[in-house]
Short mmCIF file of C-alpha atoms in Angstrom, two decimals:
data_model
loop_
_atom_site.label_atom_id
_atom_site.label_comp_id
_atom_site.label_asym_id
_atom_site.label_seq_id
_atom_site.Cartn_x
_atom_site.Cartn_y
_atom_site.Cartn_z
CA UNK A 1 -31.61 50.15 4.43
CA UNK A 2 -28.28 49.46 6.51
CA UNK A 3 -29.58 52.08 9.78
CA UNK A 4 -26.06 51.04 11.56
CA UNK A 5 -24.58 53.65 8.98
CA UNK A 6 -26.02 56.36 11.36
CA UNK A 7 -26.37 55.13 14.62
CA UNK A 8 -28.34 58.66 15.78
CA UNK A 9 -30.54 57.85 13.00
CA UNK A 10 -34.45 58.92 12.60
CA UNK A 11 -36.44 55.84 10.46
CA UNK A 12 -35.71 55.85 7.03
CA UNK A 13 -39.38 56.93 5.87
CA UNK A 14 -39.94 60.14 3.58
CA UNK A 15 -42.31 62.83 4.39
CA UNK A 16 -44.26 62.41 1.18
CA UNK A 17 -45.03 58.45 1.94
CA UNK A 18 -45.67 59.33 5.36
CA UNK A 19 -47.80 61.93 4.64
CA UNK A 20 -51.78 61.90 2.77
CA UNK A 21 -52.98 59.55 1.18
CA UNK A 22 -55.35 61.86 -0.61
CA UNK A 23 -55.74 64.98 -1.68
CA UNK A 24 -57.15 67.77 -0.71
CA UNK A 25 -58.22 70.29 -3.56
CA UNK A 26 -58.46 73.46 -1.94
CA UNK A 27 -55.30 72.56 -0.09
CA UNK A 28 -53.68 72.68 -3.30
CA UNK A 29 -55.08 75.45 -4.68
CA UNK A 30 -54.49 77.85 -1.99
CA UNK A 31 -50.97 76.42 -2.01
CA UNK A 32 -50.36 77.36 -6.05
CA UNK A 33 -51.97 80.71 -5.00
CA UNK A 34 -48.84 81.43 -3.07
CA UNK A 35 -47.20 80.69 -6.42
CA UNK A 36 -49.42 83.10 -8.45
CA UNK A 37 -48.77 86.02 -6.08
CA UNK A 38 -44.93 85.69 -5.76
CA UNK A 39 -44.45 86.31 -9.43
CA UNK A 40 -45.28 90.28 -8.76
CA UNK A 41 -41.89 89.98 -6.59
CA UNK A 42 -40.37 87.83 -9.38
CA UNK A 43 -41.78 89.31 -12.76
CA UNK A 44 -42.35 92.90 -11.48
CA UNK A 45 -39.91 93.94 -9.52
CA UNK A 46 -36.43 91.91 -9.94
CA UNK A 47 -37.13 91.22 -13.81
CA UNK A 48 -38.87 93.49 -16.00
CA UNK A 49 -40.17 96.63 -13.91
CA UNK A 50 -38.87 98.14 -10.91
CA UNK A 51 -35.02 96.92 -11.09
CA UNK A 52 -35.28 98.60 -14.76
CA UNK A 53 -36.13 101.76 -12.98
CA UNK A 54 -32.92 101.61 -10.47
CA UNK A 55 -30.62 100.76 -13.22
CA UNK A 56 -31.91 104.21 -15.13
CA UNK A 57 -29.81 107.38 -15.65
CA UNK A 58 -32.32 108.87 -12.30
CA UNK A 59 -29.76 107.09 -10.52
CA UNK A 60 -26.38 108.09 -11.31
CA UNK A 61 -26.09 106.53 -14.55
CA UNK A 62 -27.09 102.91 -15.79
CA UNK A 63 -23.12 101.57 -15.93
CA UNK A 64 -22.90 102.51 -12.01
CA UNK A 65 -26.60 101.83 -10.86
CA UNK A 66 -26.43 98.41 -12.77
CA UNK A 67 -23.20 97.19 -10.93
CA UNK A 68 -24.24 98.92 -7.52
CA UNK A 69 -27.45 96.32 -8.06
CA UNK A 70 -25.18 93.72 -8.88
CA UNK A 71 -23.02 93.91 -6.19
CA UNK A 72 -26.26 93.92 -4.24
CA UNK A 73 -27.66 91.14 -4.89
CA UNK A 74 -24.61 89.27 -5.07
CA UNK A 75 -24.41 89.95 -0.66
CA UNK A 76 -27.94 88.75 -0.64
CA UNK A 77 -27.04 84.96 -2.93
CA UNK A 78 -24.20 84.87 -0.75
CA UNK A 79 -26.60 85.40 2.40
CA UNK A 80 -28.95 82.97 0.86
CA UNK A 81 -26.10 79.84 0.64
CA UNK A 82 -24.98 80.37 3.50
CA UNK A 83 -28.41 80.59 5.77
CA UNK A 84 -30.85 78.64 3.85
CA UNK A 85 -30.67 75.03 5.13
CA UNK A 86 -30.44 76.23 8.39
CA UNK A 87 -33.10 78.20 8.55
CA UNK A 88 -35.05 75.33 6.50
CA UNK A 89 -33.74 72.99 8.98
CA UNK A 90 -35.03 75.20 12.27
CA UNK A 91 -38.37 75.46 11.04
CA UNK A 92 -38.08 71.79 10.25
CA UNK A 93 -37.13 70.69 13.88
CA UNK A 94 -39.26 73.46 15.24
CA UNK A 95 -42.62 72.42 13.65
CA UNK A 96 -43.22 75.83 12.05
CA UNK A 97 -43.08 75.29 8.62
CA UNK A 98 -46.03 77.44 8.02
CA UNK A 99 -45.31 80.15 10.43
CA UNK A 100 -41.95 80.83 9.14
CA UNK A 101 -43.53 80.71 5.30
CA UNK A 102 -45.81 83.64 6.47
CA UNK A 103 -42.96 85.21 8.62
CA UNK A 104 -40.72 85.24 5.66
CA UNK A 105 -43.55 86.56 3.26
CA UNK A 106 -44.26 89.20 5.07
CA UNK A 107 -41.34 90.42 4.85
CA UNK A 108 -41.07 90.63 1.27
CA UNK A 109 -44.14 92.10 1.01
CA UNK A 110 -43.17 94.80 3.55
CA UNK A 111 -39.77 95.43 1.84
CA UNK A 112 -41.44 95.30 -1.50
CA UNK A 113 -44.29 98.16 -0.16
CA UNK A 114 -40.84 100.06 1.41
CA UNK A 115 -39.48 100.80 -2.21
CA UNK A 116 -42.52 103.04 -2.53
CA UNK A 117 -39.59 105.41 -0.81
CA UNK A 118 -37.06 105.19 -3.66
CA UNK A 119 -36.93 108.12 -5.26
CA UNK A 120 -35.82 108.85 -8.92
CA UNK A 121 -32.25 110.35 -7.34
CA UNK A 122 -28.90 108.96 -7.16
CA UNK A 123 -28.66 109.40 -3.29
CA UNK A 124 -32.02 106.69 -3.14
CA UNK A 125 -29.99 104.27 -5.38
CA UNK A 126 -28.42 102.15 -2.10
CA UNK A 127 -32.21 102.37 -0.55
CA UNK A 128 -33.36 100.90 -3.77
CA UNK A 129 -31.19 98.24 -4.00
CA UNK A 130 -30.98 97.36 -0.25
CA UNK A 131 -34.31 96.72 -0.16
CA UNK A 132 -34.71 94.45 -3.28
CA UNK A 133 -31.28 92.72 -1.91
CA UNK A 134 -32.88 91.91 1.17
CA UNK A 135 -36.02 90.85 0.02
CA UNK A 136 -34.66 88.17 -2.50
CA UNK A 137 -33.24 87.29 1.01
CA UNK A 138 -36.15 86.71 2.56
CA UNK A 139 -37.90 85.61 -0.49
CA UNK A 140 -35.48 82.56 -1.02
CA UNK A 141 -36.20 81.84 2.95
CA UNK A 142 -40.15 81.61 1.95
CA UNK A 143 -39.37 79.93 -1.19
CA UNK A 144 -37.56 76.43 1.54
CA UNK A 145 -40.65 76.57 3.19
CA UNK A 146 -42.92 76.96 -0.06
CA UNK A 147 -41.48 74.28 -1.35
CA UNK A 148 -40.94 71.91 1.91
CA UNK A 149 -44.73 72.46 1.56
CA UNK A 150 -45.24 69.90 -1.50
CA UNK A 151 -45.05 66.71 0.29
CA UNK A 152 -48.06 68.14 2.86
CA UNK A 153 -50.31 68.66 0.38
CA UNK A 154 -49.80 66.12 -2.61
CA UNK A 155 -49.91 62.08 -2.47
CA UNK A 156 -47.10 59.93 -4.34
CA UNK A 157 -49.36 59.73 -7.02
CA UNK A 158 -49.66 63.14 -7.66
CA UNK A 159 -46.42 65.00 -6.76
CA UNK A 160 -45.65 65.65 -10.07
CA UNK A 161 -48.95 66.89 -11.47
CA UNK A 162 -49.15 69.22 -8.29
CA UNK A 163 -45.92 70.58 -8.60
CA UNK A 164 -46.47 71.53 -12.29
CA UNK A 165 -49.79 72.96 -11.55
CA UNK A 166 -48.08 75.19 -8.85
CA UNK A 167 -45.06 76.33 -11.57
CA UNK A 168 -48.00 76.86 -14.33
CA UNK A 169 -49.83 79.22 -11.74
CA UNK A 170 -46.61 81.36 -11.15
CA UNK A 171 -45.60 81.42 -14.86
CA UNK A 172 -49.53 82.70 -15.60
CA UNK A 173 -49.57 84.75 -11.95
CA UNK A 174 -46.65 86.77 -13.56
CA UNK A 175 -48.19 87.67 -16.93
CA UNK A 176 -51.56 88.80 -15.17
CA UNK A 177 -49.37 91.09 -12.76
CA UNK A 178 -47.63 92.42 -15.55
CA UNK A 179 -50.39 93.68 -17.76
CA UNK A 180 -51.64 95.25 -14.53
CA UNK A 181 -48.64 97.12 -14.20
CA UNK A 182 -48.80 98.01 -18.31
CA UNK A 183 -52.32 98.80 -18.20
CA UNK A 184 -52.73 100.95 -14.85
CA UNK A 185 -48.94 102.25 -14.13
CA UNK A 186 -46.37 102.08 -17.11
CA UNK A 187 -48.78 102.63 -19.87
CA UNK A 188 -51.81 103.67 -18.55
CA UNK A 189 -55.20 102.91 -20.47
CA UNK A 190 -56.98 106.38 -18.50
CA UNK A 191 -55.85 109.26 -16.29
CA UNK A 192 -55.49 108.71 -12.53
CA UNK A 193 -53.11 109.91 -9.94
CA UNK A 194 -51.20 106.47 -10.09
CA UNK A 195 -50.14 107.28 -14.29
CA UNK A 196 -48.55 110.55 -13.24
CA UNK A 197 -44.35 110.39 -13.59
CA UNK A 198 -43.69 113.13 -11.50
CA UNK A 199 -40.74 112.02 -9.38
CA UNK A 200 -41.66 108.39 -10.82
CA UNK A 201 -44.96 108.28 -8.67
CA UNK A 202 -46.41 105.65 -11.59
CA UNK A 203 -43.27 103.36 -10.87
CA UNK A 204 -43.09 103.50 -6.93
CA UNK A 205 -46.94 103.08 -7.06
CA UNK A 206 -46.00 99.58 -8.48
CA UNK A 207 -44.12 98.64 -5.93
CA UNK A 208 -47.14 99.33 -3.38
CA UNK A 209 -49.50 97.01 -5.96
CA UNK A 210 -46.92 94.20 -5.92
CA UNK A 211 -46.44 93.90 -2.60
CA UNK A 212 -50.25 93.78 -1.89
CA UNK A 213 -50.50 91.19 -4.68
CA UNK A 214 -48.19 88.92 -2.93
CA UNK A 215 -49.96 89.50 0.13
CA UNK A 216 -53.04 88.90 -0.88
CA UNK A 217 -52.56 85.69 -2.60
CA UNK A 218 -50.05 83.98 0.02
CA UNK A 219 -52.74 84.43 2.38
CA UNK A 220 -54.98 81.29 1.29
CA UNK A 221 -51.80 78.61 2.02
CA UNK A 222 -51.34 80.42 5.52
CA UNK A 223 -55.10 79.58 6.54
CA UNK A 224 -55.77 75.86 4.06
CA UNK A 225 -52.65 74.01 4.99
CA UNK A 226 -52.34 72.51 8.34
CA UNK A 227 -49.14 73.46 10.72
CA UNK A 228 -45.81 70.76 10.12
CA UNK A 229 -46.26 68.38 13.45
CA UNK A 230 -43.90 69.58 15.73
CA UNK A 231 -41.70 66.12 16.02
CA UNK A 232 -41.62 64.64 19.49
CA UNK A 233 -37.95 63.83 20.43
CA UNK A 234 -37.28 68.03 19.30
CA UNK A 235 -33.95 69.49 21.22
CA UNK A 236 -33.10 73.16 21.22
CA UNK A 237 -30.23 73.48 19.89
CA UNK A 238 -28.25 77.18 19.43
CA UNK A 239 -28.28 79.15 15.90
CA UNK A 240 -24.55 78.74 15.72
CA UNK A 241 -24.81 74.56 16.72
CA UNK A 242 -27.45 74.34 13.50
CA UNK A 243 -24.71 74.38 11.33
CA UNK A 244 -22.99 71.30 13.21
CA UNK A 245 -26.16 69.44 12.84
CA UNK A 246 -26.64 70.54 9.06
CA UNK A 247 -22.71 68.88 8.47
CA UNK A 248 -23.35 65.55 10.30
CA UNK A 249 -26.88 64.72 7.93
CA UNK A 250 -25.15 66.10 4.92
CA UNK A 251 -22.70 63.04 5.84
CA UNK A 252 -25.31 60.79 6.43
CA UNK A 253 -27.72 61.70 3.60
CA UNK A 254 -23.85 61.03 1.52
CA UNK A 255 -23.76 57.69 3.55
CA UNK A 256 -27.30 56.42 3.48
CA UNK A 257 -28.50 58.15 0.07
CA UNK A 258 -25.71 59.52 -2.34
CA UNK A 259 -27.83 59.84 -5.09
CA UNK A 260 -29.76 62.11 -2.94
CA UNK A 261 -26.64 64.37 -3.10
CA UNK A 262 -25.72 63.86 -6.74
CA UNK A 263 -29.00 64.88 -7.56
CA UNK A 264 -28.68 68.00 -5.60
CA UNK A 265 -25.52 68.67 -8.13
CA UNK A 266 -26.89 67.92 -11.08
CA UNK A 267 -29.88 70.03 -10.72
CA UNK A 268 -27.55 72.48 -9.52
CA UNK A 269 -26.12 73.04 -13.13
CA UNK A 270 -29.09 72.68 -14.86
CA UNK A 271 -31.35 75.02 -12.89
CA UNK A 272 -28.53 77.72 -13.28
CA UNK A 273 -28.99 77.07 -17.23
CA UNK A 274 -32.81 76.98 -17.13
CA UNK A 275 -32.62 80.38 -15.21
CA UNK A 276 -29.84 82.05 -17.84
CA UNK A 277 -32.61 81.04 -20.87
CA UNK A 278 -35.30 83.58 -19.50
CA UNK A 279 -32.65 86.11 -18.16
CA UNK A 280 -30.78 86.41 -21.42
CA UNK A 281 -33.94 85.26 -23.78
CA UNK A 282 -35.01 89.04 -24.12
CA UNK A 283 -31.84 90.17 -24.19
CA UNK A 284 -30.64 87.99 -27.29
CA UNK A 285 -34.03 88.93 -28.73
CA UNK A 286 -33.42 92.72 -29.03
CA UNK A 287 -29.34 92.47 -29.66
CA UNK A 288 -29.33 89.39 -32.15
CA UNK A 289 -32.87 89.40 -33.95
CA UNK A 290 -33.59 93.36 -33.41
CA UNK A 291 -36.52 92.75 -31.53
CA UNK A 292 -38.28 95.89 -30.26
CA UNK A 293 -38.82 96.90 -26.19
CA UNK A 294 -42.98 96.41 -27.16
CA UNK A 295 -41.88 92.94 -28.97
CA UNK A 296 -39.67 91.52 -26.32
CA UNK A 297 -42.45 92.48 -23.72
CA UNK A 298 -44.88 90.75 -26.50
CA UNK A 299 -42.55 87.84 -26.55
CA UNK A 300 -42.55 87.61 -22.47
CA UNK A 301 -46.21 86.74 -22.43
CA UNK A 302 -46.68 84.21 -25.05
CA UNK A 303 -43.41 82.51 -23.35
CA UNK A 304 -44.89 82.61 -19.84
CA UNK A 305 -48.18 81.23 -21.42
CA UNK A 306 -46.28 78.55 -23.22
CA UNK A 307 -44.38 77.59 -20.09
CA UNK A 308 -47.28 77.66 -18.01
CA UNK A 309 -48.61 74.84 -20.49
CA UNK A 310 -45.58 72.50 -20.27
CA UNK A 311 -45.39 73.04 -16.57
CA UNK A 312 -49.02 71.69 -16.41
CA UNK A 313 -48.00 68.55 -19.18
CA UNK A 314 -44.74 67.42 -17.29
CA UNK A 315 -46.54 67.70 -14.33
CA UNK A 316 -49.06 64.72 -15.45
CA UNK A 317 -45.99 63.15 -17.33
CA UNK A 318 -44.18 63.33 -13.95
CA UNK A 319 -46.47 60.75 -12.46
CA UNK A 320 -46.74 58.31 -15.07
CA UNK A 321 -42.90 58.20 -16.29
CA UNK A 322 -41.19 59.67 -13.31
CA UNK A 323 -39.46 62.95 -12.80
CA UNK A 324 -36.00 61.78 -14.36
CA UNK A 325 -37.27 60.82 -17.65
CA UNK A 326 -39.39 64.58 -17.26
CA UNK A 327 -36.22 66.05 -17.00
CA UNK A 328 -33.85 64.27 -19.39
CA UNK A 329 -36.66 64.62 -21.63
CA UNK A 330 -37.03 68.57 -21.02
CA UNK A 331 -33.16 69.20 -21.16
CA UNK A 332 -33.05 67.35 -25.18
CA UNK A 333 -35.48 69.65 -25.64
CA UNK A 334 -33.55 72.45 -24.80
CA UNK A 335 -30.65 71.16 -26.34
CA UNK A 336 -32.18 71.05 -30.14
CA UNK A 337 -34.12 74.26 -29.57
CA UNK A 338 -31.11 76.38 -28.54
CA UNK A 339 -28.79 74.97 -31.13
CA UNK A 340 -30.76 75.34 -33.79
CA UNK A 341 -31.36 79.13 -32.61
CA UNK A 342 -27.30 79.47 -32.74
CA UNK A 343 -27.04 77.56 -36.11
CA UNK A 344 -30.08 79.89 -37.98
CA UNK A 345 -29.49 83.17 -36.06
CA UNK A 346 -31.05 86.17 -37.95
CA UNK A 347 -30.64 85.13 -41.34
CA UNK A 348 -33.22 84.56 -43.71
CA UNK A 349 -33.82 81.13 -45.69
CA UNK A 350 -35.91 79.18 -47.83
CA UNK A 351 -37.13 76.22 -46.99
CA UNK A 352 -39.39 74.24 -49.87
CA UNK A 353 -40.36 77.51 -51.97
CA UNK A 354 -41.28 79.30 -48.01
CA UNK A 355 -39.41 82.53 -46.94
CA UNK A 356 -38.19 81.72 -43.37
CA UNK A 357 -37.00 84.86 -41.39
CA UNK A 358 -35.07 85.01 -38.60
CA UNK A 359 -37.79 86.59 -36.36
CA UNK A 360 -39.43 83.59 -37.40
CA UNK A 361 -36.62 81.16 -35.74
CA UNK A 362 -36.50 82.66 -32.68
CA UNK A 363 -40.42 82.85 -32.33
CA UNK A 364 -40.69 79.36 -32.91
CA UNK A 365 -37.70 78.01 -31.57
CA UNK A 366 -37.79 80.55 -28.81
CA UNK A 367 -41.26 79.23 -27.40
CA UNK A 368 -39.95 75.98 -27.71
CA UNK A 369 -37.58 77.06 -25.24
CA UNK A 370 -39.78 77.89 -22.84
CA UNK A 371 -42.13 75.02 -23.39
CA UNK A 372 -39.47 72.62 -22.01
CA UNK A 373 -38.43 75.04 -19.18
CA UNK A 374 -41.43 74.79 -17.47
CA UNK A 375 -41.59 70.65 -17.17
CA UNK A 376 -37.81 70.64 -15.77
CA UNK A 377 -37.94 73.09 -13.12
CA UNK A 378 -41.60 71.26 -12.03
CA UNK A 379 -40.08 67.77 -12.09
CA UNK A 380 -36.92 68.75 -10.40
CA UNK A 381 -38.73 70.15 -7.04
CA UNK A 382 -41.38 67.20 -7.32
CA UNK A 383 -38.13 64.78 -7.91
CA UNK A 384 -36.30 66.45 -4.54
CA UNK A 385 -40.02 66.19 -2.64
CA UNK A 386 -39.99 62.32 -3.03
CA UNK A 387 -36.57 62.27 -1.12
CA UNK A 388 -37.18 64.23 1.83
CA UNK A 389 -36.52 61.92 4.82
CA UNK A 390 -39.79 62.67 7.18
CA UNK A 391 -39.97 65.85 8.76
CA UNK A 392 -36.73 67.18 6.85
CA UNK A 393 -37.98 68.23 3.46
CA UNK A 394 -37.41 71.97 4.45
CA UNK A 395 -33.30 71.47 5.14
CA UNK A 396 -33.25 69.24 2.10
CA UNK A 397 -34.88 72.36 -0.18
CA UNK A 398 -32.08 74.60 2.27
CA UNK A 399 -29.76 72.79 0.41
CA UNK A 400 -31.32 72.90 -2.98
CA UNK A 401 -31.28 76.67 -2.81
CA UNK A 402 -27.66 76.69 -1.22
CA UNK A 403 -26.50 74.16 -4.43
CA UNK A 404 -28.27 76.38 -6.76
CA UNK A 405 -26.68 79.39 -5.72
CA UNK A 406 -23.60 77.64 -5.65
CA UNK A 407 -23.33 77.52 -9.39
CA UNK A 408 -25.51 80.73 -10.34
CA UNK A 409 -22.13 81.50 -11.67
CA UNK A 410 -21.60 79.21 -14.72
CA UNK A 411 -24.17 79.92 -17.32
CA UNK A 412 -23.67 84.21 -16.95
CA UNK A 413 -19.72 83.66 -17.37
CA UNK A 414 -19.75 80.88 -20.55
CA UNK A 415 -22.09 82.90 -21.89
CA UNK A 416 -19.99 86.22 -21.73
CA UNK A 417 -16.89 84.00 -22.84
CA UNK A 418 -18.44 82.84 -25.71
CA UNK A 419 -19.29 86.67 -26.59
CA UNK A 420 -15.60 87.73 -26.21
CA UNK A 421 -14.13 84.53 -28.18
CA UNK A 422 -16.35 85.21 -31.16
CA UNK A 423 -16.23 88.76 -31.34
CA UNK A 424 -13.09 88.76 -33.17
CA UNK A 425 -14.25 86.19 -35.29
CA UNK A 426 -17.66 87.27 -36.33
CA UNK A 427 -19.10 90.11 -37.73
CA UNK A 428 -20.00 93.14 -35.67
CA UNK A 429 -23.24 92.22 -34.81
CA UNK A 430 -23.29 88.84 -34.56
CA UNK A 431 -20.96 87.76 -31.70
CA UNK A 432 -24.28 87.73 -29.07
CA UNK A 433 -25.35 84.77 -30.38
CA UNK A 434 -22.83 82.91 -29.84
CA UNK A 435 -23.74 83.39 -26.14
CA UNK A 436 -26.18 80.99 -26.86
CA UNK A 437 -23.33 78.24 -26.88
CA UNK A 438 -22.45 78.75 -23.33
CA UNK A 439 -25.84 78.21 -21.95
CA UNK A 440 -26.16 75.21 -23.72
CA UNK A 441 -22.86 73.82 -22.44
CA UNK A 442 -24.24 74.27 -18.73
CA UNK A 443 -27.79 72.16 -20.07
CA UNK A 444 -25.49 69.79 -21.35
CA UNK A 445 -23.02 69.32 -18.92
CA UNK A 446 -26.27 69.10 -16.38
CA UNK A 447 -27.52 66.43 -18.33
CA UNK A 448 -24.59 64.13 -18.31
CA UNK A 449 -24.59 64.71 -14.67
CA UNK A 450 -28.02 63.82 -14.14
CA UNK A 451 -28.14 60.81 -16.37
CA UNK A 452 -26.00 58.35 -13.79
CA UNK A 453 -28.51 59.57 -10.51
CA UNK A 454 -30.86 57.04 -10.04
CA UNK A 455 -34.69 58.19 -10.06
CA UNK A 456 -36.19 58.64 -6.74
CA UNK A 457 -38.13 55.21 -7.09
CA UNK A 458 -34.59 52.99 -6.74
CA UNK A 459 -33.29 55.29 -4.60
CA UNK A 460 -33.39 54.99 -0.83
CA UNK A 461 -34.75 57.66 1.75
CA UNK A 462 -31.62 58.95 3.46
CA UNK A 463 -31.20 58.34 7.27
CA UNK A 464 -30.65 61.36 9.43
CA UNK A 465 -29.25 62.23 13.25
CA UNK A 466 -31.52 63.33 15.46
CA UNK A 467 -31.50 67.26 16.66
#
C-alpha cells in the first residue's frame, strides 16, 4: 500500500489480522450473551411491548402518542449520526473499549428500569418517550463498542461463523424474553402481583424485567474479554477537535481504501431495507392477509427462530465463500421472496389439484424472508470487522451506525409511496401490499451498489492519521 498518501499515517494492518490467532470459546460466548440480553431492549420494549403501551389511548390518544414517539426517536437517530464515530473513535484512542461498552449498557438498563415510572396518563407520555429516546441513544453507543468487539474475540478464519452465532443468539435471546413477558406479565399463566393492570402495574413491571435481563446477560463480556490495549503514541485531544480528526481519516480511509467507504454505502441501503422487512412484516400480515394480534405474535417467533438458523448458516458460509457472496446471496433471496409475496398477495390458487391460500404465501414466503435476513446483517458486520485498520474498528462501526441512520429514511417513505400510488388503483383493501414494492426497491438498489465493492480479501486496510 502507497503510505505517502497519508503522511501521519498508522501501519496499514487491521485489527482482526493483528489480533488472535485462536479462539477462545468462552470469550465468545460471553460476548453473544451480550447479544441475547439486548434483545429485551430491542424485542420488548421498542418493538412489540412497552412502545405499544405509550402509543395507547392511556396516553392522549394513539394518533398523538404515536407521532410524539416518533418525533422522539427521530432527536435520538439524529443524536446517534451525529455522535457515534466519535464516541467510537474516543474509546478507540482511549483504550476503553470495554469500559465504555459497560458504561453505555448501563445506561440502558437504568433508563429501561426508569420507565417503571410511566404511568398509564397522558401527562407521563413525554417521560415515556424520553426515556426510550435516550436509551436507543445510548444503546446505539454500546452497540460501536459491541460490535468493535468482533475482531478481539474471533480469528480470520472464523469472523463470519462468530458473527452469525452472535446475531442467532439475539434473534433466539428475543423470543425467550418475549414469552417471559407473555407468560408472567401480558398474559399471565397464574395470579401474582406482577399480572395485576391496575394503573398498568403488569406493563411497567416489564420494563423492570427487561432491564435486569440486559443486565444480567451483558455482564459475562464485561468480565471474559480482555480491555482494548491502550495504543502507545495516544494524544488527548478535546471533544469538539474529535470531529477534526474523524474528517481527516474519513479522507484517508477515501484515499487509501475507497471500497472501505463504498461499502459503508451500500450496506447503508440495504440494512435500512433489511430493518423495514421485520418492522412492516407484522404489519402487512394483519392489514393484507388478516392475520390476527395472537397470529402475528405466532408468526414473530417462528421468524426469529428461522432467522436465528440462517444467521448461524451464513455465518459458516461467511468463512468459506466470503461475506460478499453471503450477502449478494442473502439479498436474491430477498428479492424472489418479497416479489412473489406482492405478485400472490391474499388470493387463493391452485397449484397441481392443491388449494394454496394466501395465509399460506405469506407463511412460507414470509419465513423465507427472514431466513435470508439473518445471513446479511451477520455477514455485513463480519465483512466491516475484516476492514478495521488496527485499533480503529470502533470509529469504523461509528460510521456504520452514522451511514445507517443516514438512510433509515428510504425504505419507510417508498413504502408509504407505493401505498398512496396504488390506492387509487387497487381495490380497497389491497393497496398495502403494494408497500411491499418499495422495500424491495431499497434491497435492490443496495444490491447494485454492493455488487462493484470489492470483498474485503482484495481490498486494502485503509491508512489512518494519528490522534
Amino acid at each position: 500500500m502507497n503510505s505517502a498518501a497519508a503522511p501521519e499515517a498508522t501501519q496499514p494492518s487491521s485489527e482482526l489480522e493483528a489480533g488472535n490467532q485462536a479462539s477462545n470459546k468462552g470469550r465468545i460466548l460471553a460476548w453473544a450473551a451480550w447479544d441475547w440480553g439486548s434483545a429485551a431492549f430491542n424485542a420488548v420494549m421498542t418493538t412489540f411491548v412497552f412502545t405499544v403501551y405509550l402509543t395507547s389511548r392511556a396516553f392522549g390518544g394513539e394518533d398523538q402518542a404515536s407521532a410524539v414517539l416518533g418525533g422522539a426517536l427521530a432527536i435520538a437517530g439524529a443524536a446517534i449520526a451525529v455522535l457515534a464515530p466519535v464516541t467510537g473513535q474516543r474509546s478507540d484512542t482511549g483504550g476503553r473499549r470495554k469500559l465504555w461498552l459497560g458504561v453505555n449498557t448501563a445506561a440502558v438498563a437504568l433508563l429501561t428500569a426508569l420507565c417503571f415510572f410511566v404511568f398509564p396518563r397522558p401527562e407521563f407520555l413525554l417521560l415515556g418517550v424520553s426515556l426510550i429516546a435516550l436509551a436507543n441513544v445510548f444503546f446505539e453507543f454500546a452497540g460501536v463498542n459491541y460490535n468493535a468487539m468482533l475482531a478481539q474475540i474471533s480469528t480470520p478464519r472464523n469472523i463470519g461463523k462468530i458473527s452469525g452465532f452472535g446475531w442467532g443468539m439475539g434473534y433466539l435471546g428475543g423470543i425467550v424474553a418475549l414469552l417471559i413477558v407473555l407468560q408472567l406479565f401480558v398474559q399471565p399463566s397464574f395470579e401474582w402481583f406482577g399480572a395485576s393492570t391496575q394503573d398498568s402495574l403488569n406493563i411497567r413491571l416489564v420494563a423492570v424485567f427487561s432491564a435486569l435481563w440486559f443486565f444480567i446477560f451483558a455482564l459475562p463480556v464485561l468480565f471474559a474479554v480482555p480491555e482494548l490495549p491502550k495504543p502507545r503514541r495516544s494524544a488527548r485531544i478535546g471533544f469538539l477537535a474529535s470531529y477534526g480528526l474523524l474528517v481527516r481519516r474519513i479522507k484517508a480511509i477515501y484515499r487509501t481504501s475507497p471500497h472501505t467507504i463504498f461499502f459503508l454505502l451500500a450496506s447503508a441501503i440495504f440494512r435500512d431495507g433489511l430493518a423495514a422487512v421485520f418492522t412492516f412484516g407484522g404489519i402487512i400480515a394483519a392489514g393484507t392477509f388478516g392475520f390476527e394480534l395472537s397470529q402475528v405474535i405466532f408468526f414473530a417467533i417462528f421468524g426469529n427462530v428461522v432467522a436465528a438458523v440462517g444467521a448461524v448458516i451464513g455465518g459458516f458460509l461467511d468463512d468459506r465463500v466470503g461475506p460478499k457472496r453471503v450477502i449478494l446471496g442473502s439479498l436474491v433471496g430477498l428479492l424472489v421472496a418479497g416479489t412473489v409475496i406482492l405478485v400472490l398477495g391474499n388470493g387463493d390458487y391452485t397449484f397441481f389439484g392443491m388449494n394454496w391460500a394466501g395465509s399460506t404465501t405469506f407463511w412460507v414466503f414470509g419465513l423465507f424472508l427472514c431466513l435470508f435476513v439473518g445471513p446479511a446483517q451477520a455477514s455485513s458486520r463480519a465483512y466491516l470487522a475484516r476492514l478495521a485498520p488496527q485499533g480503529e474498528s470502533g470509529e469504523l462501526f461509528g460510521l456504520y451506525a452514522t451511514t445507517g441512520r443516514a438512510v433509515s429514511f428510504l425504505a419507510p417513505t417508498l413504502f408509504t409511496v407505493c401505498i398512496a400510488v396504488a390506492t387509487p388503483l387497487v381495490a380497497e383493501g389491497e393497496a398495502q401490499r403494494w408497500g411491499i414494492l418499495g422495500i424491495m426497491v431499497v434491497i435492490l438498489a443496495g444490491f447494485l451498489v454492493l455488487l462493484p465493492v470489492k470483498p474485503p480479501s482484495e481490498t486494502e486496510i485503509a491508512v489512518v492519521p494519528q490522534a
